[in-house]
Every structure is written in structure tokens, then in C-alpha cells.
């Protein structure tokens, strides 16, 4: 929306003098101009250039869990033994999950 910076502006006294009817009509005008847009539905129509990765192959080298590592029973991530917070009955929990 363009703003005319040269137009005279209302002072605080003039703003307080606005009639109730005028303020109500402004509020009604603003509420009728808004449109509910479903962002997910709108985003489905966009296709990014180079987004087709169907021909790509990912190769990741998987390293087995080492002797000084454990798998957290809550987040299922592999951590170093220094991150072990508790070991109750064989249930291993990392520091992040214990916090």
C-alpha cells in the first residue's frame, strides 16, 4: 500500500476525536478484506528448480557401534560412554534425555 508522506498527519487530539461509528466501520472493512489461505495447499503448487532427486543415489558408510559407545533407550541415538547418565537394569539413558 502506497503512503503519501507529504500528506498532513493527524495529531493525538485529532485521533481521539474519531467517532465511534467511523472506528467501527474501519474495523468491519479490515475484517472483510482478510482471506483465509491454506499455506500447505498453496505450497503444493510450487516446484523448485532442480528439486527432482529421483535419479540420485546416496551412499553413506555405516560404522557399527564401537565398544566405547552405547545406544540410548529413549532417543535411540548412539553416544560415547562419557554421555551416559544412567544405567539402571540395563536401560541406558544419555545425558540429554535424562535432563
N, CA, C and O atoms as a MOPAC input file, in Angstrom:
PM7 MOZYME 1SCF
protein

 N      0.85000 1    -1.16800 1     0.00000 1
 C      0.00000 1     0.00000 1     0.00000 1
 C      0.89900 1     1.23600 1     0.00000 1
 O      1.82800 1     1.33700 1     0.80200 1
 N      0.61800 1     2.16400 1    -0.89700 1
 C      1.42700 1     3.37300 1    -1.01700 1
 C      1.07300 1     4.34100 1     0.10900 1
 O     -0.08400 1     4.43400 1     0.52000 1
 N      2.06100 1     5.04700 1     0.59400 1
 C      1.86200 1     6.02900 1     1.65200 1
 C      2.31600 1     7.38100 1     1.15000 1
 O      3.41900 1     7.52700 1     0.62400 1
 N      1.45800 1     8.36600 1     1.31800 1
 C      1.79400 1     9.72200 1     0.92900 1
 C      2.41900 1    10.40400 1     2.13300 1
 O      1.72300 1    10.79500 1     3.07000 1
 N      3.73800 1    10.54400 1     2.10200 1
 C      4.44600 1    11.13300 1     3.22900 1
 C      4.29300 1    12.65000 1     3.29000 1
 O      4.60800 1    13.26000 1     4.31200 1
 N      3.81600 1    13.26400 1     2.21900 1
 C      3.61600 1    14.71000 1     2.20400 1
 C      2.26600 1    15.11900 1     2.76100 1
 O      2.05500 1    16.29300 1     3.06500 1
 N      1.34900 1    14.17500 1     2.89900 1
 C      0.01100 1    14.49900 1     3.40400 1
 C      0.10100 1    14.85900 1     4.88300 1
 O      0.90500 1    14.28200 1     5.61500 1
 N     -0.71600 1    15.80700 1     5.32100 1
 C     -0.68400 1    16.18700 1     6.74100 1
 C     -1.14500 1    15.02300 1     7.60700 1
 O     -2.07000 1    14.29300 1     7.24900 1
 N     -0.49000 1    14.86000 1     8.74500 1
 C     -0.81700 1    13.76500 1     9.64300 1
 C     -1.68900 1    14.27300 1    10.76900 1
 O     -1.64300 1    15.44600 1    11.13800 1
 N     -2.48700 1    13.36300 1    11.31000 1
 C     -3.36500 1    13.72600 1    12.42300 1
 C     -2.55600 1    13.77700 1    13.70400 1
 O     -1.65200 1    12.97000 1    13.92100 1
 N     -2.89200 1    14.72800 1    14.54000 1
 C     -2.25500 1    14.80900 1    15.85400 1
 C     -2.98200 1    13.87100 1    16.81200 1
 O     -4.00300 1    13.28500 1    16.45300 1
 N     -2.46200 1    13.72600 1    18.02100 1
 C     -3.09900 1    12.85600 1    19.00800 1
 C     -4.49600 1    13.33100 1    19.35900 1
 O     -5.39100 1    12.52400 1    19.61000 1
 N     -4.68200 1    14.65200 1    19.37800 1
 C     -6.01300 1    15.19000 1    19.69400 1
 C     -7.01100 1    14.83400 1    18.60800 1
 O     -8.15500 1    14.48500 1    18.90000 1
 N     -6.58400 1    14.92000 1    17.36100 1
 C     -7.47700 1    14.59600 1    16.25500 1
 C     -7.80300 1    13.10600 1    16.22700 1
 O     -8.92000 1    12.72800 1    15.87400 1
 N     -6.84600 1    12.25700 1    16.59300 1
 C     -7.08600 1    10.81900 1    16.60200 1
 C     -8.11500 1    10.44300 1    17.65700 1
 O     -8.93100 1     9.54900 1    17.43600 1
 N     -8.08400 1    11.11100 1    18.78900 1
 C     -9.04000 1    10.80500 1    19.85300 1
 C    -10.43900 1    11.31800 1    19.52300 1
 O    -11.41300 1    10.90200 1    20.15100 1
 N    -10.55100 1    12.21600 1    18.54300 1
 C    -11.84400 1    12.78300 1    18.17400 1
 C    -12.58400 1    11.93400 1    17.13900 1
 O    -13.71500 1    12.26200 1    16.78200 1
 N    -11.97100 1    10.84700 1    16.64800 1
 C    -12.66200 1     9.99300 1    15.67500 1
 C    -13.93800 1     9.45200 1    16.30400 1
 O    -13.96500 1     9.06700 1    17.47300 1
 N    -14.98800 1     9.43400 1    15.50100 1
 C    -16.26900 1     8.96700 1    16.02800 1
 C    -16.27000 1     7.44900 1    16.16000 1
 O    -15.52100 1     6.75100 1    15.47600 1
 N    -17.10000 1     6.96500 1    17.02500 1
 C    -17.22600 1     5.51700 1    17.25400 1
 C    -17.69100 1     4.82900 1    15.98100 1
 O    -17.21800 1     3.73900 1    15.65900 1
 N    -18.60500 1     5.44800 1    15.25900 1
 C    -19.13100 1     4.85100 1    14.03800 1
 C    -18.02900 1     4.69800 1    12.98800 1
 O    -17.96200 1     3.68800 1    12.28700 1
 N    -17.17600 1     5.70500 1    12.89000 1
 C    -16.07600 1     5.64600 1    11.92500 1
 C    -15.09600 1     4.52900 1    12.29400 1
 O    -14.62800 1     3.79700 1    11.42100 1
 N    -14.78900 1     4.40300 1    13.57500 1
 C    -13.89000 1     3.34600 1    14.02100 1
 C    -14.48900 1     1.96500 1    13.79100 1
 O    -13.77700 1     1.04100 1    13.39700 1
 N    -15.78600 1     1.81400 1    14.03200 1
 C    -16.44900 1     0.53100 1    13.79200 1
 C    -16.43500 1     0.17300 1    12.31100 1
 O    -16.24000 1    -0.98700 1    11.94800 1
 N    -16.63900 1     1.16300 1    11.46700 1
 C    -16.64500 1     0.88100 1    10.03000 1
 C    -15.25900 1     0.49000 1     9.54000 1
 O    -15.13600 1    -0.34700 1     8.64600 1
 N    -14.22300 1     1.07600 1    10.10400 1
 C    -12.85900 1     0.68800 1     9.74400 1
 C    -12.58600 1    -0.76300 1    10.13700 1
 O    -11.97100 1    -1.51800 1     9.38500 1
 N    -13.04900 1    -1.13400 1    11.32000 1
 C    -12.83300 1    -2.49500 1    11.79700 1
 C    -13.56100 1    -3.49800 1    10.90500 1
 O    -13.00900 1    -4.55500 1    10.59800 1
 N    -14.77500 1    -3.19300 1    10.48700 1
 C    -15.54000 1    -4.08100 1     9.60700 1
 C    -14.84800 1    -4.18800 1     8.25900 1
 O    -14.77000 1    -5.27700 1     7.69200 1
 N    -14.34200 1    -3.06900 1     7.73500 1
 C    -13.66200 1    -3.08500 1     6.44000 1
 C    -12.41200 1    -3.95600 1     6.48700 1
 O    -12.13900 1    -4.70200 1     5.54700 1
 N    -11.65700 1    -3.86600 1     7.56600 1
 C    -10.43000 1    -4.65500 1     7.68500 1
 C    -10.73700 1    -6.13900 1     7.79500 1
 O    -10.02200 1    -6.95900 1     7.21800 1
 N    -11.78800 1    -6.49900 1     8.52400 1
 C    -12.09300 1    -7.91800 1     8.70900 1
 C    -12.63300 1    -8.54200 1     7.43000 1
 O    -12.43000 1    -9.73500 1     7.20600 1
 N    -13.31200 1    -7.77700 1     6.58900 1
 C    -13.83600 1    -8.34600 1     5.35100 1
 C    -12.75400 1    -8.49600 1     4.29100 1
 O    -12.90900 1    -9.28600 1     3.36000 1
 N    -11.65800 1    -7.74600 1     4.42000 1
 C    -10.61900 1    -7.82200 1     3.39700 1
 C     -9.66400 1    -8.98700 1     3.62000 1
 O     -8.91300 1    -9.34400 1     2.71300 1
 N     -9.67500 1    -9.58600 1     4.80800 1
 C     -8.76900 1   -10.69800 1     5.06300 1
 C     -9.32500 1   -11.98000 1     4.46800 1
 O    -10.53200 1   -12.22200 1     4.49800 1
 N     -8.43500 1   -12.79500 1     3.93000 1
 C     -8.82600 1   -14.04000 1     3.29800 1
 C     -8.04700 1   -15.17100 1     3.95400 1
 O     -6.83500 1   -15.07200 1     4.14600 1
 N     -8.74700 1   -16.23900 1     4.29500 1
 C     -8.07000 1   -17.40200 1     4.85800 1
 C     -7.42800 1   -18.18500 1     3.72700 1
 O     -8.10700 1   -18.64400 1     2.80900 1
 N     -6.10000 1   -18.33200 1     3.80400 1
 C     -5.35300 1   -19.05200 1     2.78000 1
 C     -4.67200 1   -20.22900 1     3.45100 1
 O     -3.94600 1   -20.06300 1     4.43200 1
 N     -4.90700 1   -21.41600 1     2.92000 1
 C     -4.24500 1   -22.60100 1     3.43800 1
 C     -2.85200 1   -22.64600 1     2.84500 1
 O     -2.68600 1   -22.89100 1     1.65000 1
 N     -1.83800 1   -22.40700 1     3.68900 1
 C     -0.46500 1   -22.29800 1     3.21000 1
 C      0.05000 1   -23.61000 1     2.64500 1
 O      0.79600 1   -23.61600 1     1.66600 1
 N     -0.34200 1   -24.72300 1     3.25600 1
 C      0.14300 1   -26.01100 1     2.74600 1
 C     -0.44100 1   -26.31100 1     1.38100 1
 O      0.24000 1   -26.86000 1     0.51400 1
 N     -1.68700 1   -25.95700 1     1.19000 1
 C     -2.32500 1   -26.18500 1    -0.10800 1
 C     -1.69600 1   -25.28700 1    -1.17500 1
 O     -1.51400 1   -25.70500 1    -2.31800 1
 N     -1.37300 1   -24.08100 1    -0.80200 1
 C     -0.75500 1   -23.15200 1    -1.72900 1
 C      0.66800 1   -23.58600 1    -2.07300 1
 O      1.10400 1   -23.41100 1    -3.21100 1
 N      1.40000 1   -24.15000 1    -1.11000 1
 C      2.78200 1   -24.55200 1    -1.32200 1
 C      2.89700 1   -25.80100 1    -2.18300 1
 O      3.94900 1   -26.03600 1    -2.77600 1
 N      1.83900 1   -26.61100 1    -2.26700 1
 C      1.89200 1   -27.82600 1    -3.07400 1
 C      2.05500 1   -27.51400 1    -4.55400 1
 O      2.56200 1   -28.34700 1    -5.30600 1
 N      1.63900 1   -26.34300 1    -4.97900 1
 C      1.73300 1   -25.98200 1    -6.37600 1
 C      3.11700 1   -25.53500 1    -6.80000 1
 O      3.39000 1   -25.44700 1    -7.99700 1
 N      3.99900 1   -25.25000 1    -5.85300 1
 C      5.33800 1   -24.78500 1    -6.17700 1
 C      6.26300 1   -25.95800 1    -6.44800 1
 O      6.22000 1   -26.97100 1    -5.74900 1
 N      7.08800 1   -25.81600 1    -7.45200 1
 C      8.10700 1   -26.82000 1    -7.70600 1
 C      9.43300 1   -26.10200 1    -7.85500 1
 O      9.59800 1   -25.25200 1    -8.73000 1
 N     10.35800 1   -26.44300 1    -7.00900 1
 C     11.65300 1   -25.78700 1    -7.02900 1
 C     12.49700 1   -26.33300 1    -8.17100 1
 O     12.44100 1   -27.52600 1    -8.47000 1
 N     13.27700 1   -25.46900 1    -8.80900 1
 C     14.13800 1   -25.94900 1    -9.88800 1
 C     15.22400 1   -26.86000 1    -9.33100 1
 O     15.85600 1   -26.54600 1    -8.32300 1
 N     15.43000 1   -27.97400 1    -9.98800 1
 C     16.44600 1   -28.92400 1    -9.54700 1
 C     16.01700 1   -29.75000 1    -8.35500 1
 O     16.85700 1   -30.37000 1    -7.70200 1
 N     14.72000 1   -29.77500 1    -8.05200 1
 C     14.24000 1   -30.49400 1    -6.87600 1
 C     14.02400 1   -31.97900 1    -7.15600 1
 O     13.79700 1   -32.74800 1    -6.22200 1
 N     14.08700 1   -32.39600 1    -8.40900 1
 C     13.87400 1   -33.79900 1    -8.73700 1
 C     15.14400 1   -34.58000 1    -8.42700 1
 O     16.13300 1   -34.48600 1    -9.15400 1
 N     15.11200 1   -35.34200 1    -7.35700 1
 C     16.27400 1   -36.11900 1    -6.93100 1
 C     16.06600 1   -37.60900 1    -7.16400 1
 O     16.74600 1   -38.43200 1    -6.55100 1
 N     15.13300 1   -37.96400 1    -8.04500 1
 C     14.82100 1   -39.37200 1    -8.25100 1
 C     15.98800 1   -40.14300 1    -8.86700 1
 O     16.09600 1   -41.35100 1    -8.66100 1
 N     16.86100 1   -39.47300 1    -9.61600 1
 C     17.97700 1   -40.15700 1   -10.23800 1
 C     19.22400 1   -40.20000 1    -9.37800 1
 O     20.23500 1   -40.77400 1    -9.78300 1
 N     19.16900 1   -39.60100 1    -8.19300 1
 C     20.33600 1   -39.52300 1    -7.32500 1
 C     20.43100 1   -40.75200 1    -6.43300 1
 O     19.41800 1   -41.29800 1    -5.99800 1
 N     21.64800 1   -41.17500 1    -6.17000 1
 C     21.89600 1   -42.26300 1    -5.23600 1
 C     22.73000 1   -41.73100 1    -4.08300 1
 O     23.74000 1   -41.05700 1    -4.28800 1
 N     22.29800 1   -42.03900 1    -2.88200 1
 C     23.04500 1   -41.60800 1    -1.71000 1
 C     23.87100 1   -42.78100 1    -1.20600 1
 O     23.38000 1   -43.90500 1    -1.09600 1
 N     25.10000 1   -42.50700 1    -0.90900 1
 C     25.94500 1   -43.55700 1    -0.34800 1
 C     26.50500 1   -43.07000 1     0.98500 1
 O     27.20100 1   -42.05800 1     1.05000 1
 N     26.19100 1   -43.80000 1     2.02800 1
 C     26.62200 1   -43.44800 1     3.36700 1
 C     27.34100 1   -44.66100 1     3.95300 1
 O     26.83500 1   -45.78200 1     3.90100 1
 N     28.48700 1   -44.42700 1     4.49300 1
 C     29.23800 1   -45.50100 1     5.11600 1
 C     28.74800 1   -45.66300 1     6.54600 1
 O     28.85900 1   -44.73500 1     7.34700 1
 N     28.21300 1   -46.82300 1     6.87300 1
 C     27.68600 1   -47.08900 1     8.20000 1
 C     28.75000 1   -47.80400 1     9.01000 1
 O     29.27000 1   -48.84200 1     8.59900 1
 N     29.06700 1   -47.23900 1    10.16600 1
 C     30.07500 1   -47.81700 1    11.05200 1
 C     29.34100 1   -48.45700 1    12.22500 1
 O     28.52500 1   -47.79400 1    12.86700 1
 N     29.60600 1   -49.71800 1    12.52000 1
 C     28.93200 1   -50.36400 1    13.65500 1
 C     29.28800 1   -49.69000 1    14.97400 1
 O     30.31100 1   -49.01400 1    15.08400 1
 N     28.43000 1   -49.88300 1    15.96900 1
 C     28.66400 1   -49.28900 1    17.28500 1
 C     29.96900 1   -49.83300 1    17.86000 1
 O     30.22700 1   -51.03700 1    17.83300 1
 N     30.77200 1   -48.92800 1    18.37400 1
 C     32.07100 1   -49.28000 1    18.92800 1
 C     31.92400 1   -49.75000 1    20.37500 1
 O     30.86000 1   -49.60000 1    20.97600 1
 N     32.99100 1   -50.31500 1    20.92600 1
 C     32.96000 1   -50.84500 1    22.28800 1
 C     32.75600 1   -49.75100 1    23.32400 1
 O     32.21600 1   -50.02000 1    24.39700 1
 N     33.17500 1   -48.51900 1    23.03300 1
 C     33.03100 1   -47.42500 1    23.99400 1
 C     31.78900 1   -46.57400 1    23.72300 1
 O     31.72300 1   -45.43100 1    24.17500 1
 N     30.81400 1   -47.10200 1    23.00400 1
 C     29.57800 1   -46.39000 1    22.68500 1
 C     28.38000 1   -47.18300 1    23.18700 1
 O     28.46800 1   -48.38400 1    23.43900 1
 N     27.24600 1   -46.47500 1    23.32800 1
 C     26.00500 1   -47.12700 1    23.73300 1
 C     24.84600 1   -46.49400 1    22.97100 1
 O     24.96500 1   -45.38200 1    22.45700 1
 N     23.73400 1   -47.20300 1    22.90000 1
 C     22.52700 1   -46.69100 1    22.26000 1
 C     21.54900 1   -46.28800 1    23.35000 1
 O     21.18900 1   -47.10400 1    24.19800 1
 N     21.12100 1   -45.04000 1    23.33100 1
 C     20.18400 1   -44.53300 1    24.32800 1
 C     18.83700 1   -45.23100 1    24.15200 1
 O     18.36900 1   -45.41400 1    23.02800 1
 N     18.22100 1   -45.61900 1    25.26300 1
 C     16.94300 1   -46.32700 1    25.19500 1
 C     15.76600 1   -45.37700 1    24.97300 1
 O     14.64700 1   -45.83300 1    24.73600 1
 N     15.99800 1   -44.07500 1    25.04700 1
 C     14.91700 1   -43.10400 1    24.82800 1
 C     14.97100 1   -42.48300 1    23.44500 1
 O     13.95800 1   -42.46200 1    22.74500 1
 N     16.13100 1   -41.97300 1    23.03000 1
 C     16.23200 1   -41.29500 1    21.72800 1
 C     16.80800 1   -42.20400 1    20.64900 1
 O     16.78000 1   -41.85500 1    19.46900 1
 N     17.33000 1   -43.36500 1    21.03800 1
 C     17.87600 1   -44.37100 1    20.11600 1
 C     19.06200 1   -43.86600 1    19.30400 1
 O     19.32700 1   -44.36900 1    18.21200 1
 N     19.77400 1   -42.88000 1    19.83000 1
 C     20.99100 1   -42.40200 1    19.19000 1
 C     22.19600 1   -43.07400 1    19.83200 1
 O     22.15800 1   -43.44000 1    21.00600 1
 N     23.25600 1   -43.23300 1    19.06300 1
 C     24.48900 1   -43.82700 1    19.57400 1
 C     25.35000 1   -42.70600 1    20.14100 1
 O     25.64500 1   -41.72800 1    19.45400 1
 N     25.75100 1   -42.85800 1    21.40400 1
 C     26.55400 1   -41.85900 1    22.10000 1
 C     27.81900 1   -42.51100 1    22.64300 1
 O     27.89500 1   -43.73100 1    22.78800 1
 N     28.79300 1   -41.68800 1    22.93500 1
 C     30.00900 1   -42.15800 1    23.59600 1
 C     29.68100 1   -42.42100 1    25.07100 1
 O     28.77000 1   -41.80500 1    25.62400 1
 N     30.41300 1   -43.32300 1    25.69800 1
 C     30.16900 1   -43.68600 1    27.10500 1
 C     30.23600 1   -42.48300 1    28.04100 1
 O     29.63200 1   -42.50500 1    29.11400 1
 N     30.95100 1   -41.44700 1    27.65700 1
 C     31.03500 1   -40.25500 1    28.51100 1
 C     29.69200 1   -39.52900 1    28.59200 1
 O     29.50100 1   -38.69400 1    29.47600 1
 N     28.76000 1   -39.83200 1    27.68500 1
 C     27.44100 1   -39.19500 1    27.68900 1
 C     26.39900 1   -40.00300 1    28.45500 1
 O     25.22600 1   -39.62900 1    28.49000 1
 N     26.81400 1   -41.09600 1    29.06200 1
 C     25.88900 1   -41.96500 1    29.78600 1
 C     25.46300 1   -41.31200 1    31.10500 1
 O     26.30400 1   -40.96300 1    31.93400 1
 N     24.14300 1   -41.15200 1    31.28900 1
 C     23.61800 1   -40.53300 1    32.50300 1
 C     23.19700 1   -41.58700 1    33.52000 1
 O     23.46100 1   -41.44300 1    34.71400 1
 N     22.53600 1   -42.65700 1    33.04400 1
 C     22.11800 1   -43.69900 1    33.97900 1
 C     22.10800 1   -45.05600 1    33.29800 1
 O     21.89200 1   -45.17200 1    32.09200 1
 N     22.34800 1   -46.07700 1    34.11000 1
 C     22.36800 1   -47.45900 1    33.63900 1
 C     21.64300 1   -48.29000 1    34.67600 1
 O     22.26300 1   -48.98500 1    35.48100 1
 N     20.31300 1   -48.21100 1    34.64900 1
 C     19.50200 1   -48.92100 1    35.64700 1
 C     18.89900 1   -50.16400 1    35.00400 1
 O     18.03200 1   -50.05700 1    34.13700 1
 N     19.34000 1   -51.30900 1    35.41400 1
 C     18.78300 1   -52.56500 1    34.91400 1
 C     19.01600 1   -52.76900 1    33.43400 1
 O     18.18400 1   -53.36900 1    32.75400 1
 N     20.12100 1   -52.28700 1    32.92700 1
 C     20.42400 1   -52.45100 1    31.50600 1
 C     19.76300 1   -51.41200 1    30.62000 1
 O     19.91900 1   -51.46000 1    29.40000 1
 N     19.02300 1   -50.46700 1    31.20700 1
 C     18.38600 1   -49.38400 1    30.44700 1
 C     19.35700 1   -48.21400 1    30.43000 1
 O     19.56900 1   -47.56000 1    31.45100 1
 N     19.94300 1   -47.95500 1    29.27500 1
 C     20.94800 1   -46.89800 1    29.13500 1
 C     20.26900 1   -45.61900 1    28.67700 1
 O     19.50200 1   -45.62800 1    27.71400 1
 N     20.55200 1   -44.50800 1    29.37300 1
 C     19.96200 1   -43.20800 1    29.04100 1
 C     21.07900 1   -42.18700 1    28.93600 1
 O     21.96500 1   -42.12600 1    29.78900 1
 N     21.02800 1   -41.37800 1    27.86900 1
 C     22.05800 1   -40.36000 1    27.66300 1
 C     21.77400 1   -39.12000 1    28.50600 1
 O     20.68900 1   -38.97500 1    29.06900 1
 N     22.75900 1   -38.23000 1    28.58600 1
 C     22.62300 1   -37.00000 1    29.38400 1
 C     21.50100 1   -36.10500 1    28.88700 1
 O     20.79600 1   -35.49800 1    29.69400 1
 N     21.32200 1   -36.01000 1    27.57800 1
 C     20.29900 1   -35.12400 1    27.02000 1
 C     18.90100 1   -35.60300 1    27.37800 1
 O     18.04000 1   -34.79200 1    27.72300 1
 N     18.66100 1   -36.91200 1    27.30300 1
 C     17.34300 1   -37.44500 1    27.63200 1
 C     17.07600 1   -37.43300 1    29.13900 1
 O     15.92700 1   -37.33100 1    29.56700 1
 N     18.12700 1   -37.53600 1    29.93000 1
 C     17.96200 1   -37.54700 1    31.38500 1
 C     17.67100 1   -36.15300 1    31.91500 1
 O     17.11800 1   -36.01100 1    33.00500 1
 N     18.03400 1   -35.12500 1    31.16600 1
 C     17.84600 1   -33.73700 1    31.63700 1
 C     16.39700 1   -33.31700 1    31.61800 1
 O     16.07800 1   -32.18500 1    31.98300 1

